[in-house]
XYZ file of C-alpha atoms in Angstrom:
503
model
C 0.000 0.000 0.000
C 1.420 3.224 -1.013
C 1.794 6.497 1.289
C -1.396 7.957 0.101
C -3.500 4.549 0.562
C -2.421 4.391 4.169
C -2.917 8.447 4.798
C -6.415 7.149 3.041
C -6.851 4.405 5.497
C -6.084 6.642 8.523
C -7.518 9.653 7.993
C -9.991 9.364 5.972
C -12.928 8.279 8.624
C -11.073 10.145 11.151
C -13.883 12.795 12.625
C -10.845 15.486 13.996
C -9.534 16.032 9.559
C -9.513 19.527 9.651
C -11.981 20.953 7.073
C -12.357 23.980 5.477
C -15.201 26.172 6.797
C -18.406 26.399 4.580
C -17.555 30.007 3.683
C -14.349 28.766 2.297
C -15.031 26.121 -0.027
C -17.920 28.661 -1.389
C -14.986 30.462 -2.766
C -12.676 27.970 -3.764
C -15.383 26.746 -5.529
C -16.245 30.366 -7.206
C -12.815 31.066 -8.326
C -11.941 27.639 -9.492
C -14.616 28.185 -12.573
C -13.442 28.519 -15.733
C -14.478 32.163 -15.694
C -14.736 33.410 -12.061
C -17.604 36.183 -11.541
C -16.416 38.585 -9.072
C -20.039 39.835 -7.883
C -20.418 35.844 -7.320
C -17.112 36.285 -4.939
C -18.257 39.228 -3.131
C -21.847 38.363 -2.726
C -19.984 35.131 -0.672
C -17.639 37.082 1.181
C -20.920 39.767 2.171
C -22.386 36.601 3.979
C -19.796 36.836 6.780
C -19.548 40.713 7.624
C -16.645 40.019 10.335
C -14.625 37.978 7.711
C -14.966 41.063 4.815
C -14.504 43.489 7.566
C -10.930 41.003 9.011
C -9.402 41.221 5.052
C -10.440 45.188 4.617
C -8.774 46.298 7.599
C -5.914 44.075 6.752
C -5.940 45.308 3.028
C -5.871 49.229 4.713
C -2.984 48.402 6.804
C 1.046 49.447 6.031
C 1.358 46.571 4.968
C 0.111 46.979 1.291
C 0.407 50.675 1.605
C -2.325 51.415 -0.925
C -2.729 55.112 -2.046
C -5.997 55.056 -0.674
C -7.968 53.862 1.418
C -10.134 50.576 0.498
C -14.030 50.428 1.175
C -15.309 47.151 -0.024
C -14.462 43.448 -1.491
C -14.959 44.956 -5.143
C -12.972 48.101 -4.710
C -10.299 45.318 -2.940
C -10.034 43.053 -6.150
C -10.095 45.381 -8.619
C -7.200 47.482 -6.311
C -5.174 44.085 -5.228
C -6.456 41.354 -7.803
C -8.691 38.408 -7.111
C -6.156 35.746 -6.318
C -4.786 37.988 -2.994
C -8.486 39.237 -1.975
C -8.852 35.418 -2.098
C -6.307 33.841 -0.166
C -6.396 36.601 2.063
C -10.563 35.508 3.027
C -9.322 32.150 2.993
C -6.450 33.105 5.660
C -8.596 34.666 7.747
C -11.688 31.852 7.691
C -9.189 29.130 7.839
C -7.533 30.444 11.113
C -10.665 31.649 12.620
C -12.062 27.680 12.348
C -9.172 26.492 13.870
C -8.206 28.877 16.575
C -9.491 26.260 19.489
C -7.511 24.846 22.592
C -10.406 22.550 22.305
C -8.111 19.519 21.596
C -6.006 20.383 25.055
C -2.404 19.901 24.380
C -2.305 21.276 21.167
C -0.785 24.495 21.379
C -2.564 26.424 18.587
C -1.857 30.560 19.270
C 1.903 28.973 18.880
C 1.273 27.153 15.767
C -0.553 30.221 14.114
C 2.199 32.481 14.976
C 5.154 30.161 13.277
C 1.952 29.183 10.680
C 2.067 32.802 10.016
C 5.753 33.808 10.520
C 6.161 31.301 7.478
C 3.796 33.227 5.670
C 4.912 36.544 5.688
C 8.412 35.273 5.281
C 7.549 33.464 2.587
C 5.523 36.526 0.542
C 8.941 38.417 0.962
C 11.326 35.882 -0.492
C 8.737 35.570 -3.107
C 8.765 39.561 -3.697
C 12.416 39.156 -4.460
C 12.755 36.024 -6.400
C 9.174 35.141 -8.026
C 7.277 38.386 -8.106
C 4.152 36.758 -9.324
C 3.478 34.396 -6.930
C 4.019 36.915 -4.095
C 0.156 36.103 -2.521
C 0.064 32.593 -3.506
C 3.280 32.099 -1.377
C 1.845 33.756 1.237
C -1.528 31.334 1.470
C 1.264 28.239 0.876
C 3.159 29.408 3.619
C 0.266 29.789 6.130
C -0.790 25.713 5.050
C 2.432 24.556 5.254
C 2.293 22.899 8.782
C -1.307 21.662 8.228
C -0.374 17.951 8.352
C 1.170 18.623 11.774
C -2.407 20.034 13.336
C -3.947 17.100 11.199
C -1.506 14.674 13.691
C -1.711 16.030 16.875
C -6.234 16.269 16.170
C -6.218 12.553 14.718
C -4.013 10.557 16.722
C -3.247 12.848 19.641
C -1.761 9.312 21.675
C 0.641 8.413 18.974
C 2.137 12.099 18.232
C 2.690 12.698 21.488
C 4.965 9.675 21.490
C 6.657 12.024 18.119
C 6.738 15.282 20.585
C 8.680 12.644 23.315
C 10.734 11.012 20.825
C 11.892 14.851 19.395
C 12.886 16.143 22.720
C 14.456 12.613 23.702
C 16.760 11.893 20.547
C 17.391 15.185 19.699
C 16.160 14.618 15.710
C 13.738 16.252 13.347
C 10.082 16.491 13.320
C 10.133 14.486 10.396
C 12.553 12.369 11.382
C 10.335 10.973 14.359
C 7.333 10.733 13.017
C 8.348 8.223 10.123
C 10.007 6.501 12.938
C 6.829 6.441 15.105
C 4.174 6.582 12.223
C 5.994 5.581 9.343
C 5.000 8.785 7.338
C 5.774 12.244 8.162
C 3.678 15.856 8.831
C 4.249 16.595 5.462
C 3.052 13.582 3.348
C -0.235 14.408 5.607
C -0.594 18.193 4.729
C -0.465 17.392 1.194
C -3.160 14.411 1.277
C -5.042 17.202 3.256
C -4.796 20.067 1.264
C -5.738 17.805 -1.885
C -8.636 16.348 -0.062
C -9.701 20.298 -0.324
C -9.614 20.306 -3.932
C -6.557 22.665 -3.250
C -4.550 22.713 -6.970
C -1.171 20.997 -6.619
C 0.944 23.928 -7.601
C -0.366 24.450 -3.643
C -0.364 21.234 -2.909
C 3.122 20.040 -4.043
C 5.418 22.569 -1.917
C 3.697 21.650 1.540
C 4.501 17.380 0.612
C 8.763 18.889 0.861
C 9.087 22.109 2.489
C 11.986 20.698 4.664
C 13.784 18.814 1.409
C 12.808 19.935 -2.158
C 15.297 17.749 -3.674
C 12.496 15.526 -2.767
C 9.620 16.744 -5.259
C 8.197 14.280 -7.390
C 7.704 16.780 -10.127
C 9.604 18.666 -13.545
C 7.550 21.743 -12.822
C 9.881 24.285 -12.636
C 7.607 26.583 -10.550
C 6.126 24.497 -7.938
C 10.096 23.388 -7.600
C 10.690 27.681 -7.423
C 7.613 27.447 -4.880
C 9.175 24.209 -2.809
C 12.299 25.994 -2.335
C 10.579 29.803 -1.129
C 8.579 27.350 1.310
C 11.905 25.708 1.977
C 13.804 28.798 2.791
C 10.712 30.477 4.511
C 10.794 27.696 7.248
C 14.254 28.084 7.958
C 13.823 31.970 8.632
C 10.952 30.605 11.331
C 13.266 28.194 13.019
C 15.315 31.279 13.576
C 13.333 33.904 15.049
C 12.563 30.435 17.280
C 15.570 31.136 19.191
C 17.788 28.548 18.506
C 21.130 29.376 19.828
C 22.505 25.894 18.425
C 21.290 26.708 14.810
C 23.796 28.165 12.377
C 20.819 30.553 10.980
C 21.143 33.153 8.509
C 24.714 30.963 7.751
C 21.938 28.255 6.599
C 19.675 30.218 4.839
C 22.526 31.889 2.745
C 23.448 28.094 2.312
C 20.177 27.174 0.562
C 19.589 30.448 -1.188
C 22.855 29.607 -2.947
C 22.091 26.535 -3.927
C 18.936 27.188 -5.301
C 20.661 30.260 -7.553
C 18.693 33.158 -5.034
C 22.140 34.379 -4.014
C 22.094 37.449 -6.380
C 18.645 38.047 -5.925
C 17.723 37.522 -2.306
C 18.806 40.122 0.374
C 18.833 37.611 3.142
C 19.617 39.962 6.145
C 16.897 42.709 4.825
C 13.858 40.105 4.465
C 14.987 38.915 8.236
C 14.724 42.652 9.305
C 10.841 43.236 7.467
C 10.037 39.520 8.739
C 9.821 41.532 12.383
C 8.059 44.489 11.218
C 5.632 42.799 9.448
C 4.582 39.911 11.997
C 4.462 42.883 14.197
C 1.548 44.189 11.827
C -0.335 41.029 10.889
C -0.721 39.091 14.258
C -2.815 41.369 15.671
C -5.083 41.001 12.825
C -5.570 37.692 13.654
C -5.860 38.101 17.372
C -1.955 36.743 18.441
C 0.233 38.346 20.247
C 4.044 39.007 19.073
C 7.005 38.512 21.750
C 9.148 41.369 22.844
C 10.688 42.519 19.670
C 13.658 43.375 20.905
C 14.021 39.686 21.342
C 13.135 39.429 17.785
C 16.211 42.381 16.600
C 18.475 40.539 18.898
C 18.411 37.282 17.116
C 18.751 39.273 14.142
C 21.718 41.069 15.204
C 23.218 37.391 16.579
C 22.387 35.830 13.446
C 24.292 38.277 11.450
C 27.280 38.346 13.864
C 27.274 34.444 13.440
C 27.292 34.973 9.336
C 30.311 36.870 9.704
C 32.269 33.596 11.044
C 30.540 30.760 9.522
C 32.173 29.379 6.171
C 30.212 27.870 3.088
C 32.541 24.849 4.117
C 31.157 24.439 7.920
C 27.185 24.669 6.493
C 28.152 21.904 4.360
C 29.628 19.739 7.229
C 26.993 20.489 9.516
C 24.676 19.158 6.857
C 26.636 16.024 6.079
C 27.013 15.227 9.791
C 23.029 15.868 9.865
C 22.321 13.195 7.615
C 25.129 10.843 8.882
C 23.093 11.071 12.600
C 19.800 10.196 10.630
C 21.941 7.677 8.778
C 23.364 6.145 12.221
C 19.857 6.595 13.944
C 18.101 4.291 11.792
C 20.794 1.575 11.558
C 19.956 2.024 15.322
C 16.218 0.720 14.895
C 16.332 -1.158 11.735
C 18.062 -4.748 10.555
C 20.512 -3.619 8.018
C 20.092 -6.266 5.524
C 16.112 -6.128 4.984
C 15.797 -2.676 6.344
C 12.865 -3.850 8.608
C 12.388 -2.558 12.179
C 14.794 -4.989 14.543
C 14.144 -6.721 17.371
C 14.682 -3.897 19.954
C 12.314 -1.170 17.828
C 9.972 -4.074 17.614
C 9.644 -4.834 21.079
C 9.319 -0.818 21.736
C 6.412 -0.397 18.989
C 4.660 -3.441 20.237
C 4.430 -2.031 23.735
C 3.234 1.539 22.356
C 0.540 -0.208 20.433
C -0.445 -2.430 22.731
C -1.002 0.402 24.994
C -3.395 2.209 22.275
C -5.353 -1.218 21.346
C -6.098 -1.051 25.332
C -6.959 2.623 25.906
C -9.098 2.469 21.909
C -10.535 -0.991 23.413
C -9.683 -2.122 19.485
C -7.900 -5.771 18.701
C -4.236 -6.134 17.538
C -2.834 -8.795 16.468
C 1.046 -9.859 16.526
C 2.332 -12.303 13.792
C 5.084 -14.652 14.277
C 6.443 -15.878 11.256
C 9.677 -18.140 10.239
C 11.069 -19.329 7.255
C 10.574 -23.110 6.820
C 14.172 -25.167 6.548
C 16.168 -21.672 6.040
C 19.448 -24.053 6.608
C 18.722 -26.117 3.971
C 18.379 -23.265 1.568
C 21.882 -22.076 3.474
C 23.743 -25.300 2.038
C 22.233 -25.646 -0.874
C 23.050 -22.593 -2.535
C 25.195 -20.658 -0.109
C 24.391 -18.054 2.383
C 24.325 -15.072 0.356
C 21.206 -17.100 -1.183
C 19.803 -17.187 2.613
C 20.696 -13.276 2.719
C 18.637 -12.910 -0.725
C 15.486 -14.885 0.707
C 15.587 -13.135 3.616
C 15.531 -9.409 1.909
C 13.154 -11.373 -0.576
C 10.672 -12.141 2.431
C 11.065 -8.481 3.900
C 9.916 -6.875 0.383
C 6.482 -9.403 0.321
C 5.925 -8.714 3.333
C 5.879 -4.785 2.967
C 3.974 -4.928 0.058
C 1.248 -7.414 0.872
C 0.553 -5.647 4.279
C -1.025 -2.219 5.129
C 1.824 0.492 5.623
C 0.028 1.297 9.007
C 1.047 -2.307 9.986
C 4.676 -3.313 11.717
C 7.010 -5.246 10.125
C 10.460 -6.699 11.783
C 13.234 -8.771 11.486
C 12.844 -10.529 14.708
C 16.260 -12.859 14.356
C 17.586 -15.136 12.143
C 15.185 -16.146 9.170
C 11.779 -15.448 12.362
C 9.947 -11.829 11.615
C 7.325 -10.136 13.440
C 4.426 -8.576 12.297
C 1.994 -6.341 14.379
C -1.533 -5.481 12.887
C -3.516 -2.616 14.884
C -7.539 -2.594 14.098
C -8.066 -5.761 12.264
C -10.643 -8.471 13.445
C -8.979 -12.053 13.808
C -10.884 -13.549 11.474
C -9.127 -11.129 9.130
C -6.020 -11.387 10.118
C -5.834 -15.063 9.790
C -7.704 -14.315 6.211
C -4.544 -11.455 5.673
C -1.926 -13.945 6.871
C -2.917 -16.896 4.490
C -3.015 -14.948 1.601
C 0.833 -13.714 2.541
C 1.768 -17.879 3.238
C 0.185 -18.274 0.397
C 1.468 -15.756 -2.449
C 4.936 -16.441 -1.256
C 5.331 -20.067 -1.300
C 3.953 -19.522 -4.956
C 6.861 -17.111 -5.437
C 10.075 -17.847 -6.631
C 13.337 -16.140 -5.944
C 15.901 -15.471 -8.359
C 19.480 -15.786 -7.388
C 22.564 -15.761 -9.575
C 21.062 -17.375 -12.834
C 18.854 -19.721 -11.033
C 15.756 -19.917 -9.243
C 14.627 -21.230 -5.502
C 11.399 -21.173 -3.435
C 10.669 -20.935 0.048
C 7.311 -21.234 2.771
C 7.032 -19.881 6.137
C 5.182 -21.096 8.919
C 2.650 -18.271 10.898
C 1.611 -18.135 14.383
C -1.065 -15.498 15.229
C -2.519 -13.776 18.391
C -4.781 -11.219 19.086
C -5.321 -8.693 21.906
C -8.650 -8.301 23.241
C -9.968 -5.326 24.640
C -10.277 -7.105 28.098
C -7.070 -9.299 27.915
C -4.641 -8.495 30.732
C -1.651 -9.782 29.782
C 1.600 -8.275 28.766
C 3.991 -8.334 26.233
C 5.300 -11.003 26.677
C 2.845 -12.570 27.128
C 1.151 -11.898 23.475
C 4.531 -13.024 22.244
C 4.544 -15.632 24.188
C 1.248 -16.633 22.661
C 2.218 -16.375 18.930
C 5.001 -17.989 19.604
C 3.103 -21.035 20.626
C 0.998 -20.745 17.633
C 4.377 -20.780 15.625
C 4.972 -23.431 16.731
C 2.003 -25.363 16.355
C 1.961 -24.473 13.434
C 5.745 -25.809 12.216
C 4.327 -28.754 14.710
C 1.466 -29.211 11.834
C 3.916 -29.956 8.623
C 4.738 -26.215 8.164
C 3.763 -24.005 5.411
C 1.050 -22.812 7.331
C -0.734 -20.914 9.597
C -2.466 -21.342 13.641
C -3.955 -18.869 15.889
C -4.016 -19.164 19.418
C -7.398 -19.354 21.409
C -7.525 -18.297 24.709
C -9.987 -21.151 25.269
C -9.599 -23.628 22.544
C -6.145 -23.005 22.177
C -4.608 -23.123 19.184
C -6.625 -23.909 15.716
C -5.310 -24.403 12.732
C -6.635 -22.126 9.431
C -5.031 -23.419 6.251
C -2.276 -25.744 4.977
C-alpha cells in the first residue's frame, strides 16, 4: 500500500480532519470556474460581515500601503487582484475555524504564529525572487504545517509519542514521526490540502518544504515554490531562538544553492520579517514577543554569518544526515531494512497500549522461514541473505503500511496489525503464506522457493496480559503451526487453544 492509501486508510474516517469552513469552499469553488464572476465572490464574502470586515482592515494596513484607502471586497479586487483578496478571506476563515484549545495539548496561538511567521516570510522571499506568486506564497506558507495540526487532532496518543521522541533523541520532526508513524507531517498536509480540492501547484510545496530535492515533479515553478517554502521555514526556526542553529549561515546556504544568491537580500527580508509579523498578528488576534528579542536574534544571526564558512554549512549538513543515517541503523536490521528486534519490542508495547486505551484488537504475527538451513547449504548463504531481503519486500507490500514489520532474528519476523478483526487477520496472513510459497526467488542465474510457517494472536480489549505474554502466545501458535507440517498458519485461542486455518 502506497503512502497515500495508508494516509487514506487513517484519515480518511477520522472525525478530527480539519476541514475547510463552509464560507471557504464557497470560494474555492467560485474562483476555481473557468471564468470566475467577481459579484459571485463578493456576494460570498458579504455573507460573513466580520470575515470582509478582518481582510479590509488588513488590506488598509502598512502593509500593502495602498494610495488610498479601500471600502469594499470589489474596490479590494479590482485594487489588489482576485487571487490575494482570495487567499487573504481564505487566511482569515481558515484560522478563525481552527483557533481552538479545544483539543487540550495542542498548542494552537503557537502554531498560528510560526503558521504565520512562514507566511509573511515566505511573501517576501517571493517579492524578491518570483514576483508573481508573491500572494500565492503567502496562502502556501500559512498551510504549510497543516499535516502537523492534522496529527496532533487525529491521533493525539501516537504524536505525542513524536513530541517525546523529538525532545528525547534530539532529531527532526520528520525524522520521528516516520520513525513512530511511518510517514511524516508533510506527506499528511499534502493528502489534506488535496482532499480540499486545493490545486497541486499548492499542494506540491507543503509534501517537501523541509527537502525539495524531494519533489516528485519537472515543474519548474512548484520546484521555485518548494524551495521559497523551503527557505521560509528556515527563517521561522530562527526567530525560534535557537542558539545551536547556524541561521542566517543556513539560509545563505540554501539560497545559494537554489541560484537566489544574487537576488535575495537575506539579512533585509529577516529585518521586514519583524516588522511585518508585528503588523499582521494582531489582525488575527496573536500576540508578538518582545521585539527586541526578535532584533536581537537578528543582530546574533548576522554576527554568526560573519564567522561561519560555506565549508562548515556543508559539514553540519553532512554530519546531519550521517546522525539520521546512524539513527536508523539504530532501529532497523541492516540487511532487509525492517524494524529490529529492539524497535519491535518498543512499537509493540506503544501499540499495545493504544489497542487497550481504543478498546480495538491487535494482532502480533510470528512468522519463520521453513528449513532456512537447507536453503543455506544448498546454494550458499548469500542465497539465505537474498530470501531473507526477498521475504522483507512481500511482506511490505502485501501488508497495510500502518502495519509493523520486523526482522525478529535469524530467518523469524514479526508482524503487528492494529484494528483488524482475527478472522481477518488469519484471512490477511494466508493470503501472505500463500502468495509467497507460490513465489520464486531469483538468485545468480537460477531460481529457488521458500514457505514460512505463521503463528497469530490477538489482543482483546479485556485481555490483561503483557507483552510477553502476546509473544509468548504467537510464539506457541508458531509453533504449532511448524508442529502441523509447516507451510502454514495457527492462531491461538484463549480457550480452545490453538486452531489451525489453512495448509
Amino acid at each position: 500500500m502506497n503512502d497515500k492509501a495508508a494516509l487514506e486508510c487513517i484519515l480518511s474516517h477520522n472525525d478530527k480532519l480539519p476541514t475547510l469552513p463552509g464560507i471557504a469552499i464557497k470560494i474555492l469553488e467560485a474562483v476555481q470556474k473557468d471564468r470566475p464572476d467577481l459579484k459571485e465572490i463578493g456576494e460570498i464574502l458579504a455573507t460573513d460581515p466580520p470575515l470582509s470586515a478582518e481582510v479590509l482592515r488588513l488590506i488598509n494596513s502598512s502593509l500593502y500601503a495602498l494610495p488610498r484607502r479601500v471600502t469594499s471586497v470589489f474596490h479590494a479586487v479590482n485594487m489588489l487582484g482576485l487571487n490575494t483578496v482570495k487567499n487573504l478571506a481564505l487566511s482569515f476563515a481558515l484560522i478563525k475555524h481552527t483557533h481552538s484549545n479545544a483539543d487540550g495539548a495542542f498548542d494552537y496561538p503557537q502554531f498560528w504564529k510560526n503558521s504565520l511567521t512562514v507566511a509573511v516570510s515566505a511573501r517576501l522571499i517571493a517579492e524578491q525572487v518570483a514576483p508573481a506568486v508573491i500572494e500565492d506564497a503567502f496562502f502556501i506558507g500559512l498551510l504549510h504545517d497543516m499535516g502537523t495540526l492534522t496529527l496532533a487532532r487525529c491521533m493525539p496518543d501516537q504524536y505525542s509519542l513524536v513530541i517525546r521522541e523529538t525532545s528525547q533523541e534530539a532529531c527532526t520532526q520528520q525524522d520521528a514521526e516516520n520513525q513512530v508513524l511511518g510517514f511524516d507531517h508533510m506527506a499528511v498536509g499534502h493528502y489534506l490540502l488535496s482532499s480540499w480540492g486545493l490545486p497541486q501547484q499548492f499542494c506540491l510545496p507543503v509534501a517537501c518544504h523541509h527537502d525539495p530535492a524531494k519533489l516528485e515533479t519537472d515543474d519548474p515553478e512548484s520546484l521555485k515554490m518548494s524551495r521559497i517554502l523551503h527557505l521560509a521555514t528556515l527563517y521561522m526556526a530562527l526567530f525560534q531562538g535557537d542558539r545551536q542553529s547556524p541561521g542566517l549561515g543556513l539560509i545563505d546556504h540554501f539560497a545559494k544553492q537554489y541560484g537566489f544568491e544574487k537576488i535575495l537580500d537575506i539579512d533585509g527580508v529577516g529585518v521586514k520579517i519583524i516588522d511585518q509579523t508585528r503588523q499582521i498578528f494582531p489582525f488575527f488576534e496573536l500576540t508578538l514577543k518582545d521585539e527586541a528579542d526578535y532584533l536581537e536574534i537578528v543582530d546574533r544571526a548576522r554576527a554568526e554569518l560573519i564567522h561561519v564558512s560555506n565549508n562548515f554549512i556543508d559539514q553540519l549538513i553532512k554530519q546531519q544526515q550521517q546522525i539520521q543515517k546512524l539513527r536508523r541503523q539504530a532501529t532497523h536490521d541492516g540487511l532487509t531494512q525492517l524494524m529490529n528486534y529492539q524497535s519491535f519490542y518498543e512499537t509493540l508495547s506503544r501499540e499495545m497500549a493504544r489497542s487497550q486505551r481504543s478498546h480495538t484488537p491487535l494482532t502480533v504475527i510470528m512468522a519463520d522461514i521453513d528449513r532456512f538451513k537447507a536453503i543455506n547449504d544448498t546454494y550458499g548463504h548469500l542465497a539465505g541473505d537474498r530470501a531473507l531481503q526477498f521475504v522483507a519486500e512481500h511482506l511490505k507490500t502485501s501488508l497495510r503500511e500502518t502495519d509493523f514489520i520486523a526482522r525478529y532474528g535469524g530467518e523469524e519476523f514479526a508482524m503487528v496489525l492494529y484494528n483488524i478483526l482475527p478472522e481477518d487477520a488469519i484471512a490477511v496472513t494466508d493470503r501472505v503464506r500463500q502468495t509467497l510459497s507460490e513465489a520464486t526467488i531469483p538468485f545468480e542465474g537460477q531460481t529457488f522457493q521458500i514457505t514460512m510457517s505463521f503463528g497469530i494472536a490477538t489482543l482483546y480489549p479485556d485481555d490483561a496480559i503483557d507483552r510477553e505474554g502476546l509473544l509468548n502466545r504467537a510464539d506457541k501458535a508458531l509453533y504449532r503451526a511448524k508442529s502441523a507440517g509447516r507451510n502454514c498458519c495457527q492462531i491461538y485461542q484463549r480457550r480452545l487453544r490453538c486452531t489451525a486455518t489453512a495448509s
